Coordinates of C-alpha atoms and ligand atoms in Angstrom, one line a residue:
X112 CA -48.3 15.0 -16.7
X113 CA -47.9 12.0 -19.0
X114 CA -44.8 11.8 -21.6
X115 CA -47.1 12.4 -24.3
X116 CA -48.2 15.7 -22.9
X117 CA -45.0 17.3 -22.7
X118 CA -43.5 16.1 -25.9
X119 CA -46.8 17.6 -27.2
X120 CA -46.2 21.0 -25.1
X121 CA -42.3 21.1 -25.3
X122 CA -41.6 19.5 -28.7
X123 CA -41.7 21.4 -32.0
X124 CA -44.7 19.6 -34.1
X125 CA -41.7 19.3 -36.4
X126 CA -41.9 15.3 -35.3
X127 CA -44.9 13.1 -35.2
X128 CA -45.8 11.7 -31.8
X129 CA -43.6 8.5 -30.8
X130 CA -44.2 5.5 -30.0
X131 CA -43.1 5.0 -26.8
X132 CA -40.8 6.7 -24.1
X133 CA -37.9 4.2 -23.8
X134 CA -35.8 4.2 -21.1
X135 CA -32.9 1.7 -21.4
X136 CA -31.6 -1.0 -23.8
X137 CA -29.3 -4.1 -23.3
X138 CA -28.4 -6.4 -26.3
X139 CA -31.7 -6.4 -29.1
X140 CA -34.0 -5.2 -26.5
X141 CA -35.2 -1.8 -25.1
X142 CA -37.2 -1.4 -22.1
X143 CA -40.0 1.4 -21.8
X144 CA -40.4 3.6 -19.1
X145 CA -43.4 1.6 -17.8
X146 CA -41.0 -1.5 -17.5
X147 CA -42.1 -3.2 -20.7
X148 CA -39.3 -4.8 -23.0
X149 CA -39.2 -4.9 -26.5
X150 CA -37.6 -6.8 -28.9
X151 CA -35.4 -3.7 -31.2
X152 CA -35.9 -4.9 -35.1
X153 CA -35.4 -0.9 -36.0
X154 CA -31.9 -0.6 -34.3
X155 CA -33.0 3.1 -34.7
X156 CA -33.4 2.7 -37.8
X157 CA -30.2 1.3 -39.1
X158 CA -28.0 2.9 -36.3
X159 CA -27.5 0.9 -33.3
X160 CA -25.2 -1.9 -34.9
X161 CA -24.0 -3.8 -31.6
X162 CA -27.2 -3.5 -30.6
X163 CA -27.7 -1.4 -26.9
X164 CA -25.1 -0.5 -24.3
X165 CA -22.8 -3.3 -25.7
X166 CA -19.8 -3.2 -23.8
X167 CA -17.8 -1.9 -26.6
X168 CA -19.4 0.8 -27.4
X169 CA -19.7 1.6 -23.7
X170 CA -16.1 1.4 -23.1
X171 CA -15.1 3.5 -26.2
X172 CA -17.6 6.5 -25.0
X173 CA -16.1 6.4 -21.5
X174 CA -12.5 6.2 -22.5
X175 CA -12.5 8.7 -25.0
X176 CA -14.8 11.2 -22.7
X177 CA -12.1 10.9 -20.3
X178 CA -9.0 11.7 -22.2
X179 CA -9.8 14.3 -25.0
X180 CA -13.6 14.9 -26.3
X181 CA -13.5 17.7 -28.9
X182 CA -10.4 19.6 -30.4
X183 CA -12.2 21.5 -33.7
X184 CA -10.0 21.5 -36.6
X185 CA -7.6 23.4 -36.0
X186 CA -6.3 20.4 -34.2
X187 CA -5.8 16.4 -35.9
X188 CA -6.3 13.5 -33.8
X189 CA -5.4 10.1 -33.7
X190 CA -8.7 8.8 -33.9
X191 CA -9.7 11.1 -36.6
X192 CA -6.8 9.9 -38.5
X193 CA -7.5 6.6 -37.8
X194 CA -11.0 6.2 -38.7
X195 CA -10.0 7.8 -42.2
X196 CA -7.8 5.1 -43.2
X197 CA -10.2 2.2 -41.4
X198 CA -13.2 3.6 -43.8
X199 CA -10.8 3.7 -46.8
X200 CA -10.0 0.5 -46.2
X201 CA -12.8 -1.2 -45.9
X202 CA -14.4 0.4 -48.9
X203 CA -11.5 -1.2 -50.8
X204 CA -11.8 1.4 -53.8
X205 CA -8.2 2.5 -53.9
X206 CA -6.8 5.6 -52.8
X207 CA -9.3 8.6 -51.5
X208 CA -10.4 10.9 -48.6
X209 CA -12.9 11.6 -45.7
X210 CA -14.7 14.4 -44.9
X211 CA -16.3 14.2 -41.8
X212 CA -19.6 15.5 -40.5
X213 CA -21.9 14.3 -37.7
X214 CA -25.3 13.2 -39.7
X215 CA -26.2 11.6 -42.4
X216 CA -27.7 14.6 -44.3
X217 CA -24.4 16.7 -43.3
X218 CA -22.2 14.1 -45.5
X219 CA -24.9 14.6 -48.3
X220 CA -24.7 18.2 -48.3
X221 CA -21.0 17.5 -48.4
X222 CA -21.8 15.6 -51.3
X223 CA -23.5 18.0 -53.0
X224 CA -20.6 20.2 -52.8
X225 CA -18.5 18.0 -54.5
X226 CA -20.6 17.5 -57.3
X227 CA -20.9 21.3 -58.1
X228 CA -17.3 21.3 -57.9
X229 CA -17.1 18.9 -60.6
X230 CA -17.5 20.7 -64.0
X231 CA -19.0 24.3 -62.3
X232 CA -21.2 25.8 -64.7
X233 CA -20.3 23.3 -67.2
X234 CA -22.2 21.0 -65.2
X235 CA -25.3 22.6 -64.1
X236 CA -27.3 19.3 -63.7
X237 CA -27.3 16.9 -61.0
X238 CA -29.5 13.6 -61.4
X239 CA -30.9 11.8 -58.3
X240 CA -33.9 9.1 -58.4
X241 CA -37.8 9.2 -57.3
X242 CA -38.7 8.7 -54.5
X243 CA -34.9 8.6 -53.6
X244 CA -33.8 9.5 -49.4
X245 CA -31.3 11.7 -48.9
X246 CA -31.9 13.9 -45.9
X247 CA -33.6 17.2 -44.8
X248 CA -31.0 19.7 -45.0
X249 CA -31.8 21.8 -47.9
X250 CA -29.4 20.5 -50.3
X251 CA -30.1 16.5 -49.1
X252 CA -33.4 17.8 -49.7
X253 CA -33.3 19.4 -53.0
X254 CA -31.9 15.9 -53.4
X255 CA -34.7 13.8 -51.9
X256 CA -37.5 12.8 -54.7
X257 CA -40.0 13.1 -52.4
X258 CA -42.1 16.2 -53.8
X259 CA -44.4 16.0 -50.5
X260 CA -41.3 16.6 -48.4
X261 CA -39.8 19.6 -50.4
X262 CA -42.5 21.8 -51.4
X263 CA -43.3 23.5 -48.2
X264 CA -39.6 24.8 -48.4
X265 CA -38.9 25.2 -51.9
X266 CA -37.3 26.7 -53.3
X267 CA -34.6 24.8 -53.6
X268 CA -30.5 24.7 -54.4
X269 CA -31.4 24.5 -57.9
X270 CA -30.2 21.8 -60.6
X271 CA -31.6 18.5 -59.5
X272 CA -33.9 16.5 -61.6
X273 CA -35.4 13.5 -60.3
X274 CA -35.5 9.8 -62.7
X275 CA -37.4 7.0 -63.1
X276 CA -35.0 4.1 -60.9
X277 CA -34.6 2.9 -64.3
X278 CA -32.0 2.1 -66.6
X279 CA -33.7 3.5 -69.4
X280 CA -34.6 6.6 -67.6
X281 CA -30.7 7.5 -66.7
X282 CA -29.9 6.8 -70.4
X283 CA -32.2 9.0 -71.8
X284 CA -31.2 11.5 -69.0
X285 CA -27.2 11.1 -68.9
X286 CA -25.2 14.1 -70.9
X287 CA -22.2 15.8 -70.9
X288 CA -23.9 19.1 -68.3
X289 CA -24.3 16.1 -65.5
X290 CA -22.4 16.9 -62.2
X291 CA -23.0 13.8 -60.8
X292 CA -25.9 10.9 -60.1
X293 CA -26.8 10.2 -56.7
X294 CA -28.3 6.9 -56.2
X295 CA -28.9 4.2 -52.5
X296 CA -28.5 0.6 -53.5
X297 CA -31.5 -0.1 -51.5
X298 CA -34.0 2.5 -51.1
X299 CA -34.6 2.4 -47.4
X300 CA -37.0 5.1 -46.8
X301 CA -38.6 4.4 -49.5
X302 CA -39.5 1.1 -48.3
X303 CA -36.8 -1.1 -48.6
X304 CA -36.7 -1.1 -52.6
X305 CA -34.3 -2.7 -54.5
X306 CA -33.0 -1.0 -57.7
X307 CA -33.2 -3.0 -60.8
X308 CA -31.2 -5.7 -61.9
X309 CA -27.3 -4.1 -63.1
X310 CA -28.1 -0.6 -62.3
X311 CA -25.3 0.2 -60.6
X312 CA -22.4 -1.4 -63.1
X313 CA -24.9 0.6 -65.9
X314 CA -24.7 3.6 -64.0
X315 CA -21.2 3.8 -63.4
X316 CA -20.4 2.9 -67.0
X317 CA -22.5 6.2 -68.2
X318 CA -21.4 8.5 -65.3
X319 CA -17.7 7.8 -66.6
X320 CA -18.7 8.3 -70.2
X321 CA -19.7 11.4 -69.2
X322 CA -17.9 12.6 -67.1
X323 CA -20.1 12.7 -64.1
X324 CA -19.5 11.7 -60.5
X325 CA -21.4 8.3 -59.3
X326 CA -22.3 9.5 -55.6
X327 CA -23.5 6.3 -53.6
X328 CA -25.3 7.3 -50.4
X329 CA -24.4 4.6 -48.1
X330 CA -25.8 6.2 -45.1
X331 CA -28.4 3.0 -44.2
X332 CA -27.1 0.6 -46.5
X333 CA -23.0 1.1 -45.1
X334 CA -21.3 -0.3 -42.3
X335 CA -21.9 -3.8 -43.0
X336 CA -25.7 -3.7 -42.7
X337 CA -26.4 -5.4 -46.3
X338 CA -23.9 -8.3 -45.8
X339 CA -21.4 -6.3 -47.2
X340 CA -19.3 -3.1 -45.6
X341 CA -21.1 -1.1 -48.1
X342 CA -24.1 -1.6 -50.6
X343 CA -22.0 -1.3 -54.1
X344 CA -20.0 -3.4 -53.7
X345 CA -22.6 -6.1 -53.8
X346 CA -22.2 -4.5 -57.4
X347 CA -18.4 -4.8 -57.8
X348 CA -17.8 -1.2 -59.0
X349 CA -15.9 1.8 -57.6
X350 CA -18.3 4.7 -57.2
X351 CA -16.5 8.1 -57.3
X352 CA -17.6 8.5 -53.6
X353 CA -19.8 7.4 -51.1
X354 CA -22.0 9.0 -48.1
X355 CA -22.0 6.8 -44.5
X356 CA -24.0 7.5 -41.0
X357 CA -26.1 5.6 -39.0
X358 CA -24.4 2.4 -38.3
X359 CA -20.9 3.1 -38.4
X360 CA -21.5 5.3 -35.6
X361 CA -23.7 2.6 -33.5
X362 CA -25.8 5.4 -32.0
X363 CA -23.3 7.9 -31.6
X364 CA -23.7 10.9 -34.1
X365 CA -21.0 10.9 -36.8
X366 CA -21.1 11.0 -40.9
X367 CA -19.1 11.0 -43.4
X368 CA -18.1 11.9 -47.0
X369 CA -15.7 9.3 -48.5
X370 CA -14.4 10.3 -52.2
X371 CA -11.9 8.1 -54.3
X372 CA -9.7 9.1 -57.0
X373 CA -9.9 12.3 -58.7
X374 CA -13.5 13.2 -56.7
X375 CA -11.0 13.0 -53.8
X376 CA -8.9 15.6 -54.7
X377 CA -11.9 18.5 -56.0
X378 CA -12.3 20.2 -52.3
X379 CA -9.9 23.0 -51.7
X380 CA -8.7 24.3 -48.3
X381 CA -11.2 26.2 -46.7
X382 CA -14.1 25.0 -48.9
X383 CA -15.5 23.0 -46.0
X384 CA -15.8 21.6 -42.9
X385 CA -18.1 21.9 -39.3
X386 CA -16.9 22.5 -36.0
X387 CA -17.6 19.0 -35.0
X388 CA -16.6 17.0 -38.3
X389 CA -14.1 14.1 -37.0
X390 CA -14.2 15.2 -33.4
X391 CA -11.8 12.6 -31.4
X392 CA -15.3 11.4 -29.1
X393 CA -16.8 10.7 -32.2
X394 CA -14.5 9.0 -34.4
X395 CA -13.2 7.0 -31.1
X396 CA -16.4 5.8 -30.6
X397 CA -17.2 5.0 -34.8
X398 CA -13.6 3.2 -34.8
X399 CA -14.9 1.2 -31.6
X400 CA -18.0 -0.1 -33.5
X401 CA -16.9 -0.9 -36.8
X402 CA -13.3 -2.8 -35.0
X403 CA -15.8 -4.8 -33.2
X404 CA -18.0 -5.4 -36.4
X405 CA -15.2 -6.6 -38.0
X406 CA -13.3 -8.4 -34.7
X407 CA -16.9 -10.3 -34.4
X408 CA -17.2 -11.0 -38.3
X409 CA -20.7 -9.4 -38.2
X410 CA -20.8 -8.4 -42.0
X411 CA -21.0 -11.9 -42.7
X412 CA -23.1 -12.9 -40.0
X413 CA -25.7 -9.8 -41.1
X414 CA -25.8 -11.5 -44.9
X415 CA -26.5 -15.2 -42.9
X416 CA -28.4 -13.7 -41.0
X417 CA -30.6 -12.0 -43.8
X418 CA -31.3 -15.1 -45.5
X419 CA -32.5 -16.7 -42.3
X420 CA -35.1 -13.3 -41.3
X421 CA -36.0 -13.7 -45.1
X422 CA -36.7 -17.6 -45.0
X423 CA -38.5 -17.2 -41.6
X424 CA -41.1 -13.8 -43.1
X425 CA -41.5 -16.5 -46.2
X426 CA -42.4 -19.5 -43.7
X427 CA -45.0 -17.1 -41.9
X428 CA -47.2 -18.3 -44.2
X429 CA -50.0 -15.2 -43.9
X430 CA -51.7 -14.0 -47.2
X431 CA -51.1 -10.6 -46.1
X432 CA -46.8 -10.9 -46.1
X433 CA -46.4 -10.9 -50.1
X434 CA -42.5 -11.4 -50.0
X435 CA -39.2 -9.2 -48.9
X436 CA -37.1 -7.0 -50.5
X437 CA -34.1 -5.0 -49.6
X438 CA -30.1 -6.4 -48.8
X439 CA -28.9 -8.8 -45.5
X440 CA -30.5 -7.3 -42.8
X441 CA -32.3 -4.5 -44.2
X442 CA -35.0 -6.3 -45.1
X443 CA -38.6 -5.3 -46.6
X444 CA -41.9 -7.2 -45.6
X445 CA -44.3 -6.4 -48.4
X446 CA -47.8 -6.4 -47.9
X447 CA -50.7 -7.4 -49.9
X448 CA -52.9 -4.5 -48.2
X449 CA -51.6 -1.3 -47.2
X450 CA -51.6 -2.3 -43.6
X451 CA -48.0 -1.7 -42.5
X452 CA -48.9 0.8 -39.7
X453 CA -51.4 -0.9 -38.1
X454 CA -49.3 -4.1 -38.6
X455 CA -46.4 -1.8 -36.8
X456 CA -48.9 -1.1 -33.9
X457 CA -50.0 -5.1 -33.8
X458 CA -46.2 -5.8 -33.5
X459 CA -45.3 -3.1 -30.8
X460 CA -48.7 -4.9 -28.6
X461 CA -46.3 -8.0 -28.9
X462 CA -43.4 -6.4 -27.8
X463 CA -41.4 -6.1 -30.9
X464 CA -40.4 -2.8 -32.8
X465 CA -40.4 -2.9 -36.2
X466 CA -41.1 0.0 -38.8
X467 CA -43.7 0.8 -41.5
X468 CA -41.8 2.5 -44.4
X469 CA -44.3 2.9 -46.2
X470 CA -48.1 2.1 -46.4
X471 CA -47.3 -1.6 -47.8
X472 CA -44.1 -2.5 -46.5
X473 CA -42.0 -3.1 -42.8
X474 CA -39.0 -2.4 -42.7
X475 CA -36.3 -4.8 -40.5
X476 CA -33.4 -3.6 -39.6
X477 CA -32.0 -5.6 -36.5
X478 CA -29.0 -4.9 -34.5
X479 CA -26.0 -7.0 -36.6
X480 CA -25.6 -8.7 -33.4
X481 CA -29.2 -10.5 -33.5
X482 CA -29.0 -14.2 -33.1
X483 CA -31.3 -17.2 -33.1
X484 CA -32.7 -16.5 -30.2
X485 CA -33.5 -13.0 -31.3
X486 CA -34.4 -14.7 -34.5
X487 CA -37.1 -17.0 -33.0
X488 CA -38.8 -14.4 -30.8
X489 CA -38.9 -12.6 -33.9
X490 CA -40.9 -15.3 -35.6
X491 CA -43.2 -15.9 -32.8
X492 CA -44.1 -12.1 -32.0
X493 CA -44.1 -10.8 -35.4
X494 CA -46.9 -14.2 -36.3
X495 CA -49.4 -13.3 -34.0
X496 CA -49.1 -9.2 -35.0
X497 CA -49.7 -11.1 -38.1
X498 CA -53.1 -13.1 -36.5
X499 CA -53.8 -9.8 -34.6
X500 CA -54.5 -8.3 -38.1
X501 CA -56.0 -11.3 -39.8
X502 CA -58.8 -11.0 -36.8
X503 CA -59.3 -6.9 -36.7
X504 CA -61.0 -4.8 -40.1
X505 CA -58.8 -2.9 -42.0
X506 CA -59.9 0.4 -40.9
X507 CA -59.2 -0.6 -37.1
X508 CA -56.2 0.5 -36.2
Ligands
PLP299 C1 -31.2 8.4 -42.8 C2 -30.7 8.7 -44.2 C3 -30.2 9.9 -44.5 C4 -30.2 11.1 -43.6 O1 -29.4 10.9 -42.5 P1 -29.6 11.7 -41.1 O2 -28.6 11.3 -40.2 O3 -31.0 11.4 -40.7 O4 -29.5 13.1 -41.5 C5 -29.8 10.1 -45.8 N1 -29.8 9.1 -46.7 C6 -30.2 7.9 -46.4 C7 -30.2 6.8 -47.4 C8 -30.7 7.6 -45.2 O5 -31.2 6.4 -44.9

């Protein structure tokens, strides 16, 4: 029986059917089970910073396996501890603390929490943007202004309101009965979109003028993935917390909920927490990854990096690539056509995986670790999923 049989017989037709059955990775390249490599620019999706089985990361899962691999928290651990202090610092927002989860939606719903916390009934409203990611949990979902993703399962926690991404919109929407505004500095899910121009130093000037928390979901813009360790502060401000997954864990399962100041302090003992949340295996392994992003000086090398994927998508040349969006190496392709998937297919016939985010744009989102080699083979495959396209009709897929 073939792959795609049993995932179709055993797997809940929650998820679409994949792409491929993949079978091992090394560096910025997975190999499928039929022996066919692929050049990775998905990272799963934002996750696999070093890239696959990096040494690191291997040595950190082994080690930490061996000595002590869950405690629950009844119990603190040094890597727990650890990692606490290593995200506070490199946030650089001043004093604050961690909540630890093991998703990205978990730290949301964490999030959440905290903003009903802030002001109770006082504050019955909490702001979020269209078309906004934040998870599929019920409350990242409540969250999520996607309508198509949350009506099947309404209804939902109640109080959210979905905005324009515009500065206008948030003005007219601010008031004193706002819990908090949940915003990404770059859209991923959307399709790599960039916010407009001062949004977030606008957003956190009207969130303190009225009392409301600025929550920054991180989760694919964080650990260094933007050419910066996390997206606002390409925006110089201090949010009042942030959310983090995917890459600071580098394919292990871990997220957090990083609060500064005053937001730090709202949670009360008890209020809380998951059996997993900061588990010594975990945070180990997330300490592992982001020491070695910073040993290796990778957030720098991902915003070089950026600017040379974004100068070699502009030097393509193909009247279907309209220009790029998005932060270092999260980086939008937008199309003149909405072609992405079949562009997605073209690519993966080429042996390179990149991602259709939405109808119009790719998504790339490369290990940090990708180089000019991985650059070049980029260039080369991606252009002739380009000419694949340019000779097939639009409703070919
Ligand atoms: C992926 C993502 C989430 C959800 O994270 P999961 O680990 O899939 O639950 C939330 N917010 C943003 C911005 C994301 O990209």
């Amino acid at each position: 029986m073939s792959w795609q049989e049993r995932f179709d017989r055993d797997i809940m037709h929650a998820l679409a059917m994949p792409l491929a059955e993949l079978e091992r990775g090394q560096g910025c390249r997975v190999r499928d089970a039929e022996g066919r490599w692929y050049l990775d620019f998905l990272a799963g999706i934002a996750v696999n910073s070093l890239g696959h089985a990096h040494p690191v990361f291997v040595e950190a899962v082994s080690t930490q396996a061996a000595r002590l691999a869950h405690v629950s928290n009844y119990f603190a651990t040094a890597p727990q501890l650890e990692l606490a202090e290593r995200l506070l610092r490199l946030a650089g927002a001043g004093s604050g603390r961690v909540l630890f989860g093991n998703s990205g939606t978990e730290a949301n719903e964490a999030a959440f929490k905290l903003a009903r916390l802030n002001g109770g009934e006082a504050r019955p409203r909490i702001l979020a943007l269209e078309n906004a990611f934040h998870g599929r949990t019920m409350g990242a979902l409540a969250l999520t202004g996607k309508p198509a993703m949350r009506t099947p399962f309404e209804p939902m926690p109640g109080g959210v309101e979905h905005i324009p991404a515009t500065i206008e919109a948030l003005e007219a929407a601010i008031d004193e009965r706002v819990a908090a505004l949940f915003v990404e500095p770059v859209q991923g899910e959307a399709g790599v979109v960039d916010l407009p121009a001062g949004y977030l130093a606008r957003a956190r000037e009207l969130t303190e003028q009225h009392g409301a928390l600025l929550i920054v979901d991180e989760i694919q813009t964080g650990a260094g993935r933007t050419g910066e360790w996390f997206g606002f502060q390409h925006a110089g401000i201090r949010p009042d917390a942030i959310t983090v997954a995917k890459g600071m864990g580098g394919g292990f399962p871990i997220g957090a909920l990083v609060a500064f100041g005053d937001a730090a302090e709202l949670f009360t003992a008890g209020q809380h927490g998951t059996t997993y949340g900061g588990n010594p295996l975990a945070t180990a392994v997330s300490n592992a990854v982001l020491g070695e992003i910073e040993r290796a000086g990778l957030v720098e090398h991902a915003a070089r990096t950026g600017i040379r994927l974004r100068e070699i998508v502009a030097g393509l040349d193909s009247p279907l690539v309209t220009g790029t969006s998005g932060l270092g190496l999260l980086v939008g392709v937008g199309l003149a056509e909405p072609r992405a998937v079949e562009l997605m297919h073209a690519a993966l016939a080429e042996g390179l995986i990149v991602n259709a985010a939405n109808p119009s744009t790719i998504r790339l989102a490369p290990p940090l670790i990708a180089g000019d080699a991985e650059l070049e083979e980029f260039a080369d495959r991606f252009g002739r999923a380009l000419h694949r396209l340019a000779s097939t009709r639009t409703d070919t897929v």
